[in-house]
Amino acid sequence: MRSYQVDMCNGPIFKKLIIFSLPLILSGCLQLLFNAADIIVVGRFTGNQALAAVGSTSALINLLVNMFIGISVGANVVLGKFIGARDEENTSKAVHTAIFIAIFGGLLMVFVGFFFAKPLLELMATPEDVIDLSSLYMRIYFAGMPFFMVYNFGAAILRSIGDTKRPLYFLLISGIVNVLFNLCFVIVFEMGVAGVALATIISEGISSALILLCLKHMDGPLHFELKDMRFHKELALQMLEVGLPAGLQGIIFSISNVLIQSSINSFGSLVMAGNTAASNIEGFVYTSMNAVYQTSLSFTSQNFGAKKYNRIDKILLECLVIVSIVGLVLGQGAYFFGQQLLSIYSSDERVIQFGINRLAVISTMYCLCGVMDTLVGSLRGIGYSILPMLVSLTGVCLIRVIWIFTVFKAVHTTFSLYISYPITWVITLVAHGICFMVVRKKIRRVA
């Protein structure tokens, strides 16, 4: 197991940040390939309506699962602090509590997805020509939520000791399975959106089984036994203290994205298809930057638990350098090669042009979002979760909602909608930077 661990509390930092974040970047990209494979296959072999149907569910799916993904962030922080403090008893309890929450949350999402898919899509003003396909995709997709949750919580547990390699291997296996079943169900059996949703469930089932087997065969406090799975209230509350604000932030972010998706829907299925393809490409840029956010969070939480406060500043500065480079290179590259990348998703020139219009505004400025999130990661790693939530909700969500009902309403174009992204990123990252300096000054006085 030691070969998979990273010592976050001792020695040089920069090299370890790279070693930790690279598998995370690749894991995030593989996870996105689940959805990308769905979109590419339906776009190529089923048509623009099916492409729009699958893409129009993304914002709503994120809205429904973000609370539990936020709690997995809380599990990561709590485990990191216990590991940094060498508290093995509470580490073991936290592992079993985290898996319990994952399974419970997954079952809850099955119920929500099955009964509320179509009503929620109707609230988003999903066009009549795609809503039946969208609701079918969502209902099948949500049947696999327990697998999705277990994998994400299990990966958060492994990240707490610096192990980002094995989750990558598990995703590589399940990703290959996903692509093969996509092609089989859609091309051979002509199952359409139902086929790609079913392929995703199967692949997520494999990744969750592998991560549970991994935890079962580990030695030490991260060892998992099904019979020992318990809901330890005190530890769950600690996870919720960090995770609930992160989850609430994700939910309200998703609400603003649902509003934006609803605004996109007003332009028709061709713009929806172009927006879906472009946002999917941008997802690879975002998930690469998000890996640096997770790196910042994990390293900061362990060093905070070990009371090595001076390393926290260096971790943040080096993570900001890494995320800026990643965001600039990938974001500009996505726009520069936009024509070729978008043609993978659709052969319709109108769809491709609508996608390029989005990439020109959002992808080229995406590095600002990465800087903003990395600052949030450091604050959460220290244990401050409500503060960055309030700042993000005000700086991003509230301003975007106001923008939709004022500027976009007055100038009804996709550009006036897309430009709200970089504007809100700049405002929010400046506010987060000020918050970090205030919090760090407070910690220095205590230390």
Tab-separated table of C-alpha atoms in Angstrom, residues 50 103 106 218 327:
chain	number	residue	atom	x	y	z
A	50	ALA	CA	-30.977	12.350	-28.909
A	103	ILE	CA	-24.956	3.785	-0.091
A	106	GLY	CA	-27.279	6.509	-3.739
A	218	MET	CA	-6.059	-2.772	2.657
A	327	GLY	CA	-6.276	26.129	-17.416
